[in-house]
XYZ file of C-alpha atoms in Angstrom:
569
model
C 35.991 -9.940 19.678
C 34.754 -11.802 16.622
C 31.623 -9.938 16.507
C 32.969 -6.810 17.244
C 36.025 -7.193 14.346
C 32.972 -8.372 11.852
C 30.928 -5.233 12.872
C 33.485 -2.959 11.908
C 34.301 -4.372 8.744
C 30.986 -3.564 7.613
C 30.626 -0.272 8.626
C 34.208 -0.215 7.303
C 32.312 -0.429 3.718
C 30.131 2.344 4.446
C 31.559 5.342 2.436
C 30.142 8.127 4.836
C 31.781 6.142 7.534
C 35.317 5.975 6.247
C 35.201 9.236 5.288
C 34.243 10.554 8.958
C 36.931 8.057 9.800
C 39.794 9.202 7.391
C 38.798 13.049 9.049
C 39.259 11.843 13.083
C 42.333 10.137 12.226
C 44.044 12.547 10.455
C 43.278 15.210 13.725
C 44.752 11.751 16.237
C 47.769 12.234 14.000
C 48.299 15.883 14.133
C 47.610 15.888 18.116
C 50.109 12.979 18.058
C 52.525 15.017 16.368
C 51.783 17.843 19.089
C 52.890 15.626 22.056
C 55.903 14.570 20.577
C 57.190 17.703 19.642
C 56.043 19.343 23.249
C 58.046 15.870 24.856
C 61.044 17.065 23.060
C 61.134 20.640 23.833
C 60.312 19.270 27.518
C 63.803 17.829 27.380
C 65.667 20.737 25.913
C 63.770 23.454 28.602
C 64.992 20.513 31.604
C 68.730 20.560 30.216
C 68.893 24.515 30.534
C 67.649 24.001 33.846
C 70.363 21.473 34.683
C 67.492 18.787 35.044
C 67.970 15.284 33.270
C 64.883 13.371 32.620
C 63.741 10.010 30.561
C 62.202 10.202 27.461
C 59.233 8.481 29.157
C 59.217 11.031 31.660
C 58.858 13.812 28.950
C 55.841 11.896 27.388
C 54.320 11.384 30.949
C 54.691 15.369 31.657
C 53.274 16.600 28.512
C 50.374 14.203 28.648
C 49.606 15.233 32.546
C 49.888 18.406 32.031
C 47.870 18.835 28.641
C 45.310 16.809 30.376
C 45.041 19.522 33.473
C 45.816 16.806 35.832
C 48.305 19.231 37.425
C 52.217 19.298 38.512
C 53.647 17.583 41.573
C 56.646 15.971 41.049
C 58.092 17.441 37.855
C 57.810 21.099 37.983
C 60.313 24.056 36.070
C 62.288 26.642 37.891
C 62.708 29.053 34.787
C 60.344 31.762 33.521
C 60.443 29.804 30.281
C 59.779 26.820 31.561
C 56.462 28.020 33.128
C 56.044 29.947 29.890
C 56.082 26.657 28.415
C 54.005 24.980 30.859
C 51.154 27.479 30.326
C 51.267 27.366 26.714
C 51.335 23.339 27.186
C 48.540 23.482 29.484
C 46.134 25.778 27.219
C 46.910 23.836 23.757
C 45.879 20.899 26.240
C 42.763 22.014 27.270
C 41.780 22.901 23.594
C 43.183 19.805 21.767
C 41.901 17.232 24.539
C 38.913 18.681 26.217
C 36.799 20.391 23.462
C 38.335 19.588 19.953
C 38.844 15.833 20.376
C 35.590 15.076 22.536
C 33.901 17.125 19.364
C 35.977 15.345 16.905
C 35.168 11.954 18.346
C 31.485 12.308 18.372
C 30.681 14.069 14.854
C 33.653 12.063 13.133
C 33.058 8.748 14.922
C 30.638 8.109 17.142
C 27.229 9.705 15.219
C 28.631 8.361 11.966
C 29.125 5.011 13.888
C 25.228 4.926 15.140
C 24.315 6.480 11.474
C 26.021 3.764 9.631
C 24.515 0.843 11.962
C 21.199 2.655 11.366
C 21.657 2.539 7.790
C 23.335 -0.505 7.650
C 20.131 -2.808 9.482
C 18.194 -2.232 6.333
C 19.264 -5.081 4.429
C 20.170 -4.727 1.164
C 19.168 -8.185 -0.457
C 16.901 -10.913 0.352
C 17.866 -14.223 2.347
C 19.515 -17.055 0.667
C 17.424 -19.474 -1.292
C 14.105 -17.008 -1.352
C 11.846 -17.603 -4.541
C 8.024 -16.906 -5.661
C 8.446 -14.000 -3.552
C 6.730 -10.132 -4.705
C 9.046 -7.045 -5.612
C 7.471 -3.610 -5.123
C 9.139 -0.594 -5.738
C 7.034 1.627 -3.413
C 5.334 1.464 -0.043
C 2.030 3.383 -1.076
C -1.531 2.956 -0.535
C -1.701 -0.265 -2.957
C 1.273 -1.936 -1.189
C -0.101 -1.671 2.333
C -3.506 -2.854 0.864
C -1.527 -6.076 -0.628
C 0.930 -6.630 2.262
C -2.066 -7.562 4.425
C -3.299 -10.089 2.005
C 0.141 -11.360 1.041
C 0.657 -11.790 5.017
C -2.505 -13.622 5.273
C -1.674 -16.164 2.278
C 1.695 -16.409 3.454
C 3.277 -14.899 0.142
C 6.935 -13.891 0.918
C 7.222 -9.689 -0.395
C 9.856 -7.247 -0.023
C 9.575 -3.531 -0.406
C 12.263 -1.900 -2.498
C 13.301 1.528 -1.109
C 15.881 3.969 -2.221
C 15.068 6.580 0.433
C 17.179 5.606 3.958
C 14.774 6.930 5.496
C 11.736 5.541 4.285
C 13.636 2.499 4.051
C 14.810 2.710 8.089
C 10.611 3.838 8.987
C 9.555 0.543 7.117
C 12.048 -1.412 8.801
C 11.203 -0.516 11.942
C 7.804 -0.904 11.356
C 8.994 -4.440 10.738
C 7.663 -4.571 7.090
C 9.987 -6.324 4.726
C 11.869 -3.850 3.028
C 15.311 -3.995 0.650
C 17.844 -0.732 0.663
C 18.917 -0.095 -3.237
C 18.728 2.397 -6.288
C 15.798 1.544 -8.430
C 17.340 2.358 -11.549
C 20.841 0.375 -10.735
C 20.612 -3.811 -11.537
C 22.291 -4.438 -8.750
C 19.328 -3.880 -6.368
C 17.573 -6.279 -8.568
C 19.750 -8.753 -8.776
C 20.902 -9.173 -4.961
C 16.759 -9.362 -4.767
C 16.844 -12.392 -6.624
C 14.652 -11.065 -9.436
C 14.892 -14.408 -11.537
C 13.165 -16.337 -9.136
C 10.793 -13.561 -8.349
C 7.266 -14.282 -8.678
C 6.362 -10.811 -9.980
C 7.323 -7.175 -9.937
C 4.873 -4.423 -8.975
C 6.542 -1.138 -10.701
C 4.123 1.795 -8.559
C 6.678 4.972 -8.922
C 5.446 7.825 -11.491
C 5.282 6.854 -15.142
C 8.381 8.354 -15.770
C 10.640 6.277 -13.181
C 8.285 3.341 -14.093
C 9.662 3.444 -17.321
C 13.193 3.606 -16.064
C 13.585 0.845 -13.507
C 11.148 -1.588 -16.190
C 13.979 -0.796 -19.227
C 16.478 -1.433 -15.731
C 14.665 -5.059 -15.233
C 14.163 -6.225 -18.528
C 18.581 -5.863 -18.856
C 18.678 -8.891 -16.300
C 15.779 -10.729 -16.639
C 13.234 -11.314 -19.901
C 10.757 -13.634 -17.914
C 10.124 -12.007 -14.548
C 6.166 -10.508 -14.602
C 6.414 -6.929 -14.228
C 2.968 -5.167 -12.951
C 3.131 -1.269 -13.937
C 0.719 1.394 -12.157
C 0.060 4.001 -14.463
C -0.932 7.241 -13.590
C -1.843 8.758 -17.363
C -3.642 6.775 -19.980
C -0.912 7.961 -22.078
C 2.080 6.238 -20.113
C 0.212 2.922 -20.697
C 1.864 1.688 -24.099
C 5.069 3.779 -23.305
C 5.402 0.974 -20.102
C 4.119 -1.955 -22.461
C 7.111 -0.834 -24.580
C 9.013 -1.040 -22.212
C 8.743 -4.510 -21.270
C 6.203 -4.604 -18.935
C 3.671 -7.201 -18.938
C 0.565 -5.935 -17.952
C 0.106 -1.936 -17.102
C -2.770 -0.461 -14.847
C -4.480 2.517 -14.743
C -6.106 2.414 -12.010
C -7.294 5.850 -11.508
C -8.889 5.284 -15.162
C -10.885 1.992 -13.720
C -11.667 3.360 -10.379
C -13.750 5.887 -12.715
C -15.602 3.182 -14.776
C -15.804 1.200 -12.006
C -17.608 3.633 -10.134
C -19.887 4.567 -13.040
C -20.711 1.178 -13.322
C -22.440 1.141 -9.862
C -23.582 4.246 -10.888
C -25.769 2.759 -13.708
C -27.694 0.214 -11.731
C -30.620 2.369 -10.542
C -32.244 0.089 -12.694
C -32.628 -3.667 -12.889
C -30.142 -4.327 -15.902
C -27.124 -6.366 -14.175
C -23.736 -5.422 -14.360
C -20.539 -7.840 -14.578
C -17.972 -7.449 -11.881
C -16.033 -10.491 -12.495
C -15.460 -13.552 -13.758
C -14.848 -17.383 -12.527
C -13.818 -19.469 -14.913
C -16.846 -19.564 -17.596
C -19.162 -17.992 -14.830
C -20.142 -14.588 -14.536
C -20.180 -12.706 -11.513
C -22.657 -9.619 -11.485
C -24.679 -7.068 -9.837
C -28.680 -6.843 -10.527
C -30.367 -4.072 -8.695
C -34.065 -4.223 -8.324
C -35.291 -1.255 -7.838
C -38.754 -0.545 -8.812
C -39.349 -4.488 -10.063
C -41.701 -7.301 -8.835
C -38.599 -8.698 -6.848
C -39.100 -5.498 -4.320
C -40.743 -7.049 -0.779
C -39.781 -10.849 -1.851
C -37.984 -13.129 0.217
C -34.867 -14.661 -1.799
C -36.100 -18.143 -1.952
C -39.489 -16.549 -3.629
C -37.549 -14.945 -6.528
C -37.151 -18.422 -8.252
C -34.293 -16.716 -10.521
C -32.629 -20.120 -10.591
C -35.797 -21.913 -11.643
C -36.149 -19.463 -14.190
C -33.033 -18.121 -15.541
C -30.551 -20.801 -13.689
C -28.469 -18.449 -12.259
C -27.604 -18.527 -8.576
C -27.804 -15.566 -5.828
C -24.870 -15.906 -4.042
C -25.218 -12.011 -1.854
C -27.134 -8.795 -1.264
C -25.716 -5.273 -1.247
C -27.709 -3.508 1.699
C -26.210 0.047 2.114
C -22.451 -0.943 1.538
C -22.818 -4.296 3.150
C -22.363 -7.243 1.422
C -24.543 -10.129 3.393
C -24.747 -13.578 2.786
C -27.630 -15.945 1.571
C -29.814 -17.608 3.652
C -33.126 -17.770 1.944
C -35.335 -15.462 4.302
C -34.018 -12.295 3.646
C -36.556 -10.043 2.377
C -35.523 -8.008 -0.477
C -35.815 -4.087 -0.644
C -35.648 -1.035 -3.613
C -32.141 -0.516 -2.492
C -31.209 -4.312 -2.648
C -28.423 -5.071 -4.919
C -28.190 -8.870 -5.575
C -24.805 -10.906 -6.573
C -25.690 -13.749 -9.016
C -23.309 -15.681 -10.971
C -23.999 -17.460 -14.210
C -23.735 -17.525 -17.952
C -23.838 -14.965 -19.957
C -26.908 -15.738 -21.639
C -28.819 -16.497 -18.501
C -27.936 -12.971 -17.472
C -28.936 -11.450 -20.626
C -32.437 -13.248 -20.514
C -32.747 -11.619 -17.135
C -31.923 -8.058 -18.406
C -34.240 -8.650 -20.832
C -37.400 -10.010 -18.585
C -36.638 -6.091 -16.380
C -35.473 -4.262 -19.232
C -39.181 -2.207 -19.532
C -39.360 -1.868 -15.692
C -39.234 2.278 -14.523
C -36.205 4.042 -15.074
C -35.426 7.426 -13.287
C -35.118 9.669 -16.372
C -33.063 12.575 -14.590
C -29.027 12.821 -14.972
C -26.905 11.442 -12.762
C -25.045 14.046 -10.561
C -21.337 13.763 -10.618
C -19.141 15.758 -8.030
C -15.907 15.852 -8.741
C -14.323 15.836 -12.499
C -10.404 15.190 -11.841
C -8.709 11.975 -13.673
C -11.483 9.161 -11.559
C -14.382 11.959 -12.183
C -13.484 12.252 -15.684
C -13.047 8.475 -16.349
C -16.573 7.783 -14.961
C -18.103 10.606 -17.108
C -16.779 8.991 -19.700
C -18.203 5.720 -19.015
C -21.296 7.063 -18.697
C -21.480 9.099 -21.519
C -20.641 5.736 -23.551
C -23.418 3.917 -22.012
C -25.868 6.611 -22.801
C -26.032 7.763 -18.959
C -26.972 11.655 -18.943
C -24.808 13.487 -16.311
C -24.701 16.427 -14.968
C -21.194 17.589 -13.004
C -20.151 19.868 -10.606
C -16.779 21.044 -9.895
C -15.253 24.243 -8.278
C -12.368 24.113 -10.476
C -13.297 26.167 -14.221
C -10.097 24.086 -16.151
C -11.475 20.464 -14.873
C -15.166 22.056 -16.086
C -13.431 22.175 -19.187
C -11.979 19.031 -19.995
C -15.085 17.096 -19.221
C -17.876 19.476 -20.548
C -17.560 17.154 -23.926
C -19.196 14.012 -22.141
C -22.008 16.150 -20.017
C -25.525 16.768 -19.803
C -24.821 19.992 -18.018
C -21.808 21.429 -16.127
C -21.441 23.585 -12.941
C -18.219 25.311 -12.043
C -18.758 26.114 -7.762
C -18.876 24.430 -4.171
C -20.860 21.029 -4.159
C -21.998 22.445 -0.383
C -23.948 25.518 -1.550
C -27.515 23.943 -1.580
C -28.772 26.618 -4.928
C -26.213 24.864 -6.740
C -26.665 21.330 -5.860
C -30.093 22.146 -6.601
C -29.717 23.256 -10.190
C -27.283 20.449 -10.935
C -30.574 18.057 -9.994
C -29.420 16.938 -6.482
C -33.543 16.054 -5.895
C -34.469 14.226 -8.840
C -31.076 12.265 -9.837
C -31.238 8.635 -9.923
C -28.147 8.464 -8.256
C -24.609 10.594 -7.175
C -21.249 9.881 -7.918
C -18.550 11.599 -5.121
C -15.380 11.111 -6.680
C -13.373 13.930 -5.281
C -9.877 13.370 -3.831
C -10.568 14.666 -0.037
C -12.144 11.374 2.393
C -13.548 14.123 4.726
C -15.167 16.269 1.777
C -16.520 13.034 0.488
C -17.777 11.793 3.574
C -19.789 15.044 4.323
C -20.961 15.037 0.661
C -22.652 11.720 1.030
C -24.021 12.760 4.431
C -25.637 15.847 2.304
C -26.680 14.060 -0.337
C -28.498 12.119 1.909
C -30.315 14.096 3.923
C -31.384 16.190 0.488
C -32.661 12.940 -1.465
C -33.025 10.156 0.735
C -34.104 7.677 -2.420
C -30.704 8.688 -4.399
C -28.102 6.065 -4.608
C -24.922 7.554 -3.962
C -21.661 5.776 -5.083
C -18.053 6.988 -3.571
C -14.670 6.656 -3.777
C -12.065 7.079 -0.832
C -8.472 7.039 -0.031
C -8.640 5.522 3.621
C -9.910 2.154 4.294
C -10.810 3.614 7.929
C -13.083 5.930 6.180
C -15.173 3.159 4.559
C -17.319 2.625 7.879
C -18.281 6.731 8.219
C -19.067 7.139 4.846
C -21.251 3.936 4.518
C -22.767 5.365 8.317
C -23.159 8.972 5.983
C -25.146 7.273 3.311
C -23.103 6.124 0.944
C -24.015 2.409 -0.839
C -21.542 1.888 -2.550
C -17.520 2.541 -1.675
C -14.723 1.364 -3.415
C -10.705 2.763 -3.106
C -8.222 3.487 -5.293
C -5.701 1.543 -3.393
C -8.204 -1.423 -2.855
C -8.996 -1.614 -6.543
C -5.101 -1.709 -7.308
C -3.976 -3.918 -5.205
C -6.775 -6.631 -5.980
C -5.984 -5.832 -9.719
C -2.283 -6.787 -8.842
C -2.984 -9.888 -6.880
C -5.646 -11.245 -9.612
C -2.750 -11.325 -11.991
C -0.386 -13.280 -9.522
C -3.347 -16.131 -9.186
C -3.947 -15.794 -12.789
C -7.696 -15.008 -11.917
C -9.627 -12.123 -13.754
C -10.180 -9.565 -11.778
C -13.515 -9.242 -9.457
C -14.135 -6.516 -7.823
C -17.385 -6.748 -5.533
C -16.680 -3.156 -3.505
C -13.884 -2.053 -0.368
C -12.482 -5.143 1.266
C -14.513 -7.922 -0.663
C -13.054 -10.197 -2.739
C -13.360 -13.897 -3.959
C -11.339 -16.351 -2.222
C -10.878 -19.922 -3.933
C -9.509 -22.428 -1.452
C -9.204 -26.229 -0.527
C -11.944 -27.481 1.177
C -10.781 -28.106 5.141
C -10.638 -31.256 6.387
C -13.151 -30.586 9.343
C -16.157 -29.844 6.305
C -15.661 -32.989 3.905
C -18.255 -34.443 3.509
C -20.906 -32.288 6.019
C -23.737 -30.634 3.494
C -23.590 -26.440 3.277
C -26.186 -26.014 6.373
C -24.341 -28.215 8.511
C -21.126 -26.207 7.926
C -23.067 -23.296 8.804
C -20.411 -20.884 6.933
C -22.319 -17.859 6.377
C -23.689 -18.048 9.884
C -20.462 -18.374 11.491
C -18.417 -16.538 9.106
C -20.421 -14.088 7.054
C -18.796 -15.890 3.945
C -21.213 -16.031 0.850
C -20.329 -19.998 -1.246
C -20.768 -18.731 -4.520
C -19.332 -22.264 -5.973
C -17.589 -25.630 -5.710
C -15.065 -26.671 -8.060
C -14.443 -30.763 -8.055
C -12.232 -32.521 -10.591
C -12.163 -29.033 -13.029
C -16.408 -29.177 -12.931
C -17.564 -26.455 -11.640
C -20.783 -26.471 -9.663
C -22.751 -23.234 -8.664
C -26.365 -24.514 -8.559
C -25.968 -24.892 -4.679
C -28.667 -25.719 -2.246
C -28.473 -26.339 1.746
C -28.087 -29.805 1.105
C -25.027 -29.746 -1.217
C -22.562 -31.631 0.308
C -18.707 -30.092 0.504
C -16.488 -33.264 -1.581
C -13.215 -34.729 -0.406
C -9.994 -32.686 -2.770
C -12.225 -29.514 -3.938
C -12.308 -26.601 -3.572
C -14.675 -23.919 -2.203
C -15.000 -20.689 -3.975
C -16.349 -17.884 -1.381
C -17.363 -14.543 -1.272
C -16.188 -11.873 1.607
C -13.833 -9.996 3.682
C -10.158 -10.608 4.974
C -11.747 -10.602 8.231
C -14.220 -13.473 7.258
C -11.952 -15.518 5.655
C -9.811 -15.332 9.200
C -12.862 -16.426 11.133
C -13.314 -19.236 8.487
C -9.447 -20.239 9.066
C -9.593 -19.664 12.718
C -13.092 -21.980 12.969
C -12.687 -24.889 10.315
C -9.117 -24.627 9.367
C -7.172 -24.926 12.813
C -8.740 -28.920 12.779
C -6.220 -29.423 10.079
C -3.310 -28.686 11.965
């Protein structure tokens, strides 16, 4: 009865529900009223009869009788009293068996199971939760972090105003929070002070809204902004927000970086501590038909190969691999010891011919961009005459039209070019467009984005070398700046994971852990006592208290959990 008395008290609070309530109660009243006055007028019909009844027996007629569970013992003799009776009887069957069954159900019962629908959302976060993540929207960069958040163990909560959306999720059994983004209420029952950061992904406009919203309550929380237009960006910093993204914006240079490595001139991708983390392609150099531990790059430049890009796959070192014209190796090192590098390839061939772009929207035009600033001729198709427009300005040549009639994807240098850039919007036009591409230049490197991480696998299958998402790139943006890490970004579902060294490896040298073997995990680097060591060999052994920086997948780093962490427990 507890229970039951508690449970109605909160749907109690539930506006909708009281005001279905207020409506059945109000018809219980009037049919009240109904009974009693029929009860009366049964007493008044029974005295011109020269019958005397109870009171009781008056209420126990009318309710029998409105009810249709007949006459028996208390019947009239007078043509009024049966008038009475029938008019009893039909106000009966429409008050009791349709009205109130109707009234019951749409004032009661639906806005009963509507309200304890509504109400299992929960509106704020359990007692005494801290370093947890805010995010204001379930999209494609929220589902990309919740897996990663779930595998570190980092508390998040979703923050919907939508019931719906906010019922799906919770069903779904992701953590979600019911409240208006733009009210501080919402904020504050999520304990925003003790939040570890906020990730603001709504349009720029509502961005700006629930940030101004945020700031009112707290000055010190980290607020994360996606931003859709490179114009929103200082509008948001404004604002109060501590670092904005536009990630579309990236996901275009990042792309035309890859793009730009036809050549052996290496490209940053991130950074660990002092180190740099790059890309050196080697097409058309000495390295071509060399097994890694032949290149002597450390011996020469001191830099360390820590992976090799075969056809989207990042593999990891073992010293025996022998190296192609579509290898891409990861090295890490200074930033003079790369320089001395690009400057031992720099006069190596160079495919002359523009790079083909397909696809000019706000990634297309970014990477056009990029190009055009690092002297990159490109030459772009789109179907669309406006988009044609905008980026004509940073072109070699344009071509408004299909990118699947062959004559055109001819002219726009589909044989010759170095290397294609797909950076439509549609996974299933860029997956046939790589496919294409293929089959037309089988030497061209072609570089893609894509929406779906499901997709990745088909479009690497189609041809594709290089893949990288808009949500992946956003979400490891996001994450970087919770660790306080720049941000690396190798290519769809790599990262860089730094973590303690396990208990079942300390002290056992790199080939006797066997990581790569087991795991697929590239060790790019150990970090002991704030040293950080990256000249590695199979006989460096792992230390007691350091850590282990790595290169590869979420799925790696669960094998690498599941194998050599699981002896810590």
């Amino acid at each position: 009865m507890k229970f039951i008395g508690s449970q109605l008290a909160y749907y109690m609070r539930d506006k909708d529900f009281k005001r279905n309530s207020r409506v059945l109660l109000k018809y219980l009243a009037l049919l009240a009223i109904v009974i009693i006055i029929y009860s009366v007028l049964f007493h008044f019909i029974m005295a011109s009869e020269g019958q005397d009844h109870s009171w009781v027996t008056g209420f126990y007629w009318t309710l029998t009788v409105m009810s249709t569970l007949g006459f028996g013992d208390i019947t009239f003799a007078s043509d009024l009293g049966r008038f009475f009776s029938i008019v009893v009887l039909l106000s009966g069957i429409f008050m009791l068996m349709i009205v109130l069954p109707f009234a019951f159900i749409r004032h009661f019962y639906i806005p009963l199971l509507e309200s304890k629908k509504k109400n299992k959302v929960p509106r704020q976060v359990p007692t005494g939760t801290k370093n947890h993540i805010l995010i204001c929207s379930y999209d494609v960069i929220a589902r990309d972090m919740a897996e990663r958040l779930e595998q570190e163990n980092t508390p998040y909560y979703i923050i919907e105003n939508d019931i719906e959306k906010a019922i799906k999720h919770h069903d779904d059994n992701v953590p979600v929070l019911l409240g208006e983004l733009d009210d501080q209420k919402t904020f504050i029952l999520a304990n925003i002070k003790d939040a570890k950061l906020v990730l603001i992904n709504r349009d720029d406009f509502l961005n700006t809204k629930i940030i101004l919203t945020i700031r009112e309550i707290s000055a010190a929380v980290p607020i994360v902004a996606i931003a859709t237009l490179i114009e929103s960006v200082d509008v948001q910093q404004l604002s109060g927000a501590d670092h904005v993204l536009p990630v579309k914006k990236w996901l275009g240079e990042q792309l035309a970086n890859r793009v730009n490595t036809q050549h052996a001139e290496s490209h940053a991708i991130g950074q660990y501590e002092d180190l740099l983390i790059a890309e050196l392609p080697i097409y058309n150099t000495p390295l071509v038909s060399k097994r890694i531990r032949e290149t002597d790059l450390r011996q020469r430049f001191g830099v360390s190969i820590v992976g090799i890009w075969e056809r989207g796959r990042l593999q990891p070192i073992t010293g025996s691999e022998t190296l192609t014209q579509e290898s891409i190796l990861v090295i890490i090192g200074h930033k003079e010891q790369l320089k001395n590098i690009d400057e031992l390839f720099h006069d190596y061939t160079v495919n002359p011919h523009p790079v083909l772009l397909i696809g000019a929207g706000r990634v297309g035009l970014a990477a056009a961009k990029s190009l055009h600033k690092n002297g990159v001729l490109v030459n772009v198709v789109d179907k669309d005459p406006e988009v044609c427009k905008k980026v004509k300005p940073y072109c070699n040549k344009v071509y408004s039209g299909d990118a699947s009639d062959y004559q055109l994807l001819k002219k726009a240098g589909i044989l010759e070019a170095p290397s294609v850039l797909l950076s439509t919007h549609d996974d299933t036009m860029n997956i046939y467009l790589a496919s294409y591409c293929r089959q037309l230049n089988k030497d061209v490197r072609i570089v893609s984005r894509i929406s779906e991480a499901r997709n990745v696998d088909i479009i690497q299958k189609a041809g594709a070398n290089f893949v990288l998402s808009y949500s992946t790139l956003g979400s490891e943006a996001v994450l970087s700046i919770s660790k306080g890490q720049e941000l690396t970004v190798l290519g769809e579902g790599f990262t860089l994971f730094i973590i303690p060294i396990p208990k079942s490896l300390e002290g056992k040298s790199l080939a006797e852990s066997n990581i790569g073997a087991k795991t697929g995990l590239s060790v790019i680097a150990i970090k002991e006592n704030s040293e950080v060591m990256t000249l590695l060999s199979s006989q460096t052994i792992l230390p007691h208290g350091a850590e282990i920086v790595m290169l590869g997948n979420i799925e790696m780093k669960h094998k690498f959990n599941k194998i050599y962490v699981k002896d810590n427990l």
